N, CA, C and O atoms as a printed pandas DataFrame, in Angstrom:
     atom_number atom_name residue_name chain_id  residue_number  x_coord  y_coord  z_coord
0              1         N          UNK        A               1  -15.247   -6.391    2.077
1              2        CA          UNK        A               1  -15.814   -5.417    2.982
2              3         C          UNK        A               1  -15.510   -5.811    4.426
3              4         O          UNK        A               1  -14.883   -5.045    5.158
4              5         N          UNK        A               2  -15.959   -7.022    4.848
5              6        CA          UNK        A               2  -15.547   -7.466    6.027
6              7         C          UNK        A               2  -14.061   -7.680    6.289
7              8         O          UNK        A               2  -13.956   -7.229    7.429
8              9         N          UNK        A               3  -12.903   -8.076    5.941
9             10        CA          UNK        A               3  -11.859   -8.029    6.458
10            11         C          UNK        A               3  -11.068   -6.446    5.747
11            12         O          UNK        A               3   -9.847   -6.338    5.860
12            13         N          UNK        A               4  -11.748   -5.492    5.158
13            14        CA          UNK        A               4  -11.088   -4.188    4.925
14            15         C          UNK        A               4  -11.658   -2.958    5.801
15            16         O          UNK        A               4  -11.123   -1.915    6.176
16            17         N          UNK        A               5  -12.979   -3.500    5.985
17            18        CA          UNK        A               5  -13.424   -2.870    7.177
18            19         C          UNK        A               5  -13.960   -3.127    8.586
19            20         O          UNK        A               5  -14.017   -2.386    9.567
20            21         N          UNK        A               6  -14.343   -4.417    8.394
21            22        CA          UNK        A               6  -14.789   -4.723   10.024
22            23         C          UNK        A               6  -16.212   -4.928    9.447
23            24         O          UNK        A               6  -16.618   -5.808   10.205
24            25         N          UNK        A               7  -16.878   -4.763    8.884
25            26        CA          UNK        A               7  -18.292   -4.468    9.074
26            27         C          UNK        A               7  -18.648   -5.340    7.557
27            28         O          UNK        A               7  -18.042   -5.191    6.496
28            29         N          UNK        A               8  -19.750   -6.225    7.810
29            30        CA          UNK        A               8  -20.212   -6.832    6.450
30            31         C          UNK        A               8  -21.361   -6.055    5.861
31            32         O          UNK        A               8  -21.941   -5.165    6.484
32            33         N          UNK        A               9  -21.672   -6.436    4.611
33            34        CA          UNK        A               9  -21.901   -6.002    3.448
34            35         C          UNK        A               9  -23.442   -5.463    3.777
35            36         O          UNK        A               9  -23.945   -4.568    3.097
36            37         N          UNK        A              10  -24.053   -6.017    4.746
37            38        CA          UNK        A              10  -25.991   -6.465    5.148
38            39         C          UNK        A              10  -25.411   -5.075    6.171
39            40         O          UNK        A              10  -25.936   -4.025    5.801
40            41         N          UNK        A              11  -24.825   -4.970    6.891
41            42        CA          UNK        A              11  -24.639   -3.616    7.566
42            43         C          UNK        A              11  -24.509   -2.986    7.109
43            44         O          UNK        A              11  -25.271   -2.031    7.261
44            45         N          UNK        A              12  -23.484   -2.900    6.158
45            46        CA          UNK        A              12  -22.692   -1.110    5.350
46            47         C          UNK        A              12  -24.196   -1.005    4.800
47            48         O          UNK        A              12  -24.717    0.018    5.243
48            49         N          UNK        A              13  -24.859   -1.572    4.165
49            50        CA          UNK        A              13  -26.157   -1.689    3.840
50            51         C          UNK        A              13  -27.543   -0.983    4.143
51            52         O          UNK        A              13  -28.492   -0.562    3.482
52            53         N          UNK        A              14  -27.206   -1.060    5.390
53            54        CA          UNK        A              14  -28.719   -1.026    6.573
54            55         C          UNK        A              14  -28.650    0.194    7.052
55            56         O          UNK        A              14  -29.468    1.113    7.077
56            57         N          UNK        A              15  -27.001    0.031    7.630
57            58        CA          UNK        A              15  -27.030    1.140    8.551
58            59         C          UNK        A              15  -26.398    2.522    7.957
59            60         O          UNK        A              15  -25.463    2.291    7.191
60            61         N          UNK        A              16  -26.731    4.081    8.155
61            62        CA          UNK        A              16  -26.303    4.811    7.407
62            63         C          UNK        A              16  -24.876    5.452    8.034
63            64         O          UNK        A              16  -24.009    6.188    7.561
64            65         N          UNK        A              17  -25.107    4.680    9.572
65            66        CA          UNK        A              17  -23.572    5.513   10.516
66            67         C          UNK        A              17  -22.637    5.005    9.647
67            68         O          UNK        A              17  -22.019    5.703    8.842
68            69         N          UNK        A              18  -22.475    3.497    9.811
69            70        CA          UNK        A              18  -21.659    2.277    8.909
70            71         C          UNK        A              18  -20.891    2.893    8.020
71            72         O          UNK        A              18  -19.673    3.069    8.059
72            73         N          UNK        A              19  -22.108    3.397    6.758
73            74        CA          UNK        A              19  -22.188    3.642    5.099
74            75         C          UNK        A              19  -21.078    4.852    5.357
75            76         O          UNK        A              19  -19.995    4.763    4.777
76            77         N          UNK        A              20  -21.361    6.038    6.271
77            78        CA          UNK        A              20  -20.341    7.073    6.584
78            79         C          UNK        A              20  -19.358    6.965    7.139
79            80         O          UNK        A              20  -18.544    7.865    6.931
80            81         N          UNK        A              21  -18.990    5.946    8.007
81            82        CA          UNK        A              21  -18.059    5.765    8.632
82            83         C          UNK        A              21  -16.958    5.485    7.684
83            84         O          UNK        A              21  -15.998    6.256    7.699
84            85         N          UNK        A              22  -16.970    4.188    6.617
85            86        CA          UNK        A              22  -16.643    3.418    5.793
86            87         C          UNK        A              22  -16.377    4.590    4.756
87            88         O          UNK        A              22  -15.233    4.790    4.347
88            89         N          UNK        A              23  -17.221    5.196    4.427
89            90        CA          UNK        A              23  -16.658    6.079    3.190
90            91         C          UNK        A              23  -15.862    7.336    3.475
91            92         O          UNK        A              23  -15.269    8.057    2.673
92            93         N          UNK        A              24  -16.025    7.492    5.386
93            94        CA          UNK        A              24  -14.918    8.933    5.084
94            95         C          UNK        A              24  -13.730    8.021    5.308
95            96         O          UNK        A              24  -12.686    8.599    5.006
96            97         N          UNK        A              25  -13.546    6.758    5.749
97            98        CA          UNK        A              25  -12.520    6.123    5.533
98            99         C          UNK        A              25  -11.740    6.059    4.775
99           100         O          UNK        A              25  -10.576    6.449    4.868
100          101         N          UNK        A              26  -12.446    5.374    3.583
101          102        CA          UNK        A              26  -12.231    5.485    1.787
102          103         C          UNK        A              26  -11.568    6.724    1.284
103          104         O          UNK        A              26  -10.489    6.812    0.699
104          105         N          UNK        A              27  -12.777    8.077    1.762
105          106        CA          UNK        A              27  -11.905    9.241    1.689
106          107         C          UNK        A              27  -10.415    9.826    1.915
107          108         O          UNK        A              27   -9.762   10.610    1.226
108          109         N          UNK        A              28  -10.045    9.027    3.378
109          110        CA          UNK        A              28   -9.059    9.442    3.943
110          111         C          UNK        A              28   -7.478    8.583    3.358
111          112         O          UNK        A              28   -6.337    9.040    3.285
112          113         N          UNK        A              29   -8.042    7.121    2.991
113          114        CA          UNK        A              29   -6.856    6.471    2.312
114          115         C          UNK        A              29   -6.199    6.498    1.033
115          116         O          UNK        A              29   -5.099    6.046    0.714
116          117         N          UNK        A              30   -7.756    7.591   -0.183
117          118        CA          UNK        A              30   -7.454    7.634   -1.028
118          119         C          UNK        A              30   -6.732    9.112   -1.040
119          120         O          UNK        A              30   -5.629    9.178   -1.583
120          121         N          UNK        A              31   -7.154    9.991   -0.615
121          122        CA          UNK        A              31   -5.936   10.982   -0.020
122          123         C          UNK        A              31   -4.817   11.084    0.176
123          124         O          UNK        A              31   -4.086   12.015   -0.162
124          125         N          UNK        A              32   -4.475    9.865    0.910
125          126        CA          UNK        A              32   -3.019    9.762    1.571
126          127         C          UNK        A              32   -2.779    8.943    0.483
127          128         O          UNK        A              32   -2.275    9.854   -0.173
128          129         N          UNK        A              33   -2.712    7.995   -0.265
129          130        CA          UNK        A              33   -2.189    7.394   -1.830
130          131         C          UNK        A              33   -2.333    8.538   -2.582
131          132         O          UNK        A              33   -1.448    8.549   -3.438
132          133         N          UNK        A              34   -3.004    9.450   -2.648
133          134        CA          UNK        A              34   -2.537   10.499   -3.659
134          135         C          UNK        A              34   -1.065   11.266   -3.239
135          136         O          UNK        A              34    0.038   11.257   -3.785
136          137         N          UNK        A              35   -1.488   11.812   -2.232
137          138        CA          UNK        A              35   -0.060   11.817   -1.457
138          139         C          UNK        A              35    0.847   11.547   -1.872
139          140         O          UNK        A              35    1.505   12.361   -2.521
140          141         N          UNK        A              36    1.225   10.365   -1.678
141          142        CA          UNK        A              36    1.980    8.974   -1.927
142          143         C          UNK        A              36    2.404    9.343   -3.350
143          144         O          UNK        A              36    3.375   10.064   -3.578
144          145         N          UNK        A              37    1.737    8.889   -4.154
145          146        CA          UNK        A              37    1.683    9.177   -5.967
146          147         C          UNK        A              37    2.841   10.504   -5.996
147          148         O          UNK        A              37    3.984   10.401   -6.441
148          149         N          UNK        A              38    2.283   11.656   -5.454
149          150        CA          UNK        A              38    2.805   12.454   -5.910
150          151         C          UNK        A              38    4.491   13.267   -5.872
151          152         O          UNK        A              38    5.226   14.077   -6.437
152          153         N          UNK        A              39    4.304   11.890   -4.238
153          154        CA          UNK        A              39    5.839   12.437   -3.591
154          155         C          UNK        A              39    6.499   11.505   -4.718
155          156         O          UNK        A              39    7.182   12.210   -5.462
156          157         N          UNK        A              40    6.518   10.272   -5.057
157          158        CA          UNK        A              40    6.908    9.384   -6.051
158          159         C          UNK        A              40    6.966   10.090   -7.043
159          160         O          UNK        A              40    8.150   10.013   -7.373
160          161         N          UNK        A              41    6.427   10.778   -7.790
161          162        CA          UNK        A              41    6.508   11.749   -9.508
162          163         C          UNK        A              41    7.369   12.391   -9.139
163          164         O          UNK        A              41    8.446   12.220   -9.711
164          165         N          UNK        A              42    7.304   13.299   -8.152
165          166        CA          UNK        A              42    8.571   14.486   -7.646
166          167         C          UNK        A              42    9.760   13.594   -7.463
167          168         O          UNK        A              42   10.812   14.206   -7.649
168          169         N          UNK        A              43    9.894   12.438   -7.179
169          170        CA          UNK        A              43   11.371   11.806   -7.236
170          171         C          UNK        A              43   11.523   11.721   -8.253
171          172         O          UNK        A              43   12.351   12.513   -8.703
172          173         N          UNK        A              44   10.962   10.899   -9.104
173          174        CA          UNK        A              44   11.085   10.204  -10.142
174          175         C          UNK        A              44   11.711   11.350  -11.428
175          176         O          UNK        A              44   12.496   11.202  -12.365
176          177         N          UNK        A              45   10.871   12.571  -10.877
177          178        CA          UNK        A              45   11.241   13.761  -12.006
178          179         C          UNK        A              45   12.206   14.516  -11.740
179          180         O          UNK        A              45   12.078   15.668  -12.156
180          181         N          UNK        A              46   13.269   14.241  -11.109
181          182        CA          UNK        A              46   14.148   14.986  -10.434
182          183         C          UNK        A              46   15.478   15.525  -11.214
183          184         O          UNK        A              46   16.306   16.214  -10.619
């Protein structure tokens, strides 16, 4: 948690800005790896 986000575990914890900050994060990287995934299948299936 601390070196993927900046913020340790007793914060993401406590605070609820943190908890949101951190998860639209999460949101946004697992997005862009889907992304990712899919441009990879479209090669791969070519």
């Amino acid at each position: 948690m601390q070196q993927s986000h900046g913020i340790g575990y007793q914060e993401y914890s406590r605070k609820l800005d943190y908890r949101l900050a951190v998860e639209k994060q999460r949101e946004q990287e697992y997005l862009k790896s889907q992304v990712m995934v899919s441009e990879v299948d479209r090669m791969i299936h070519r």
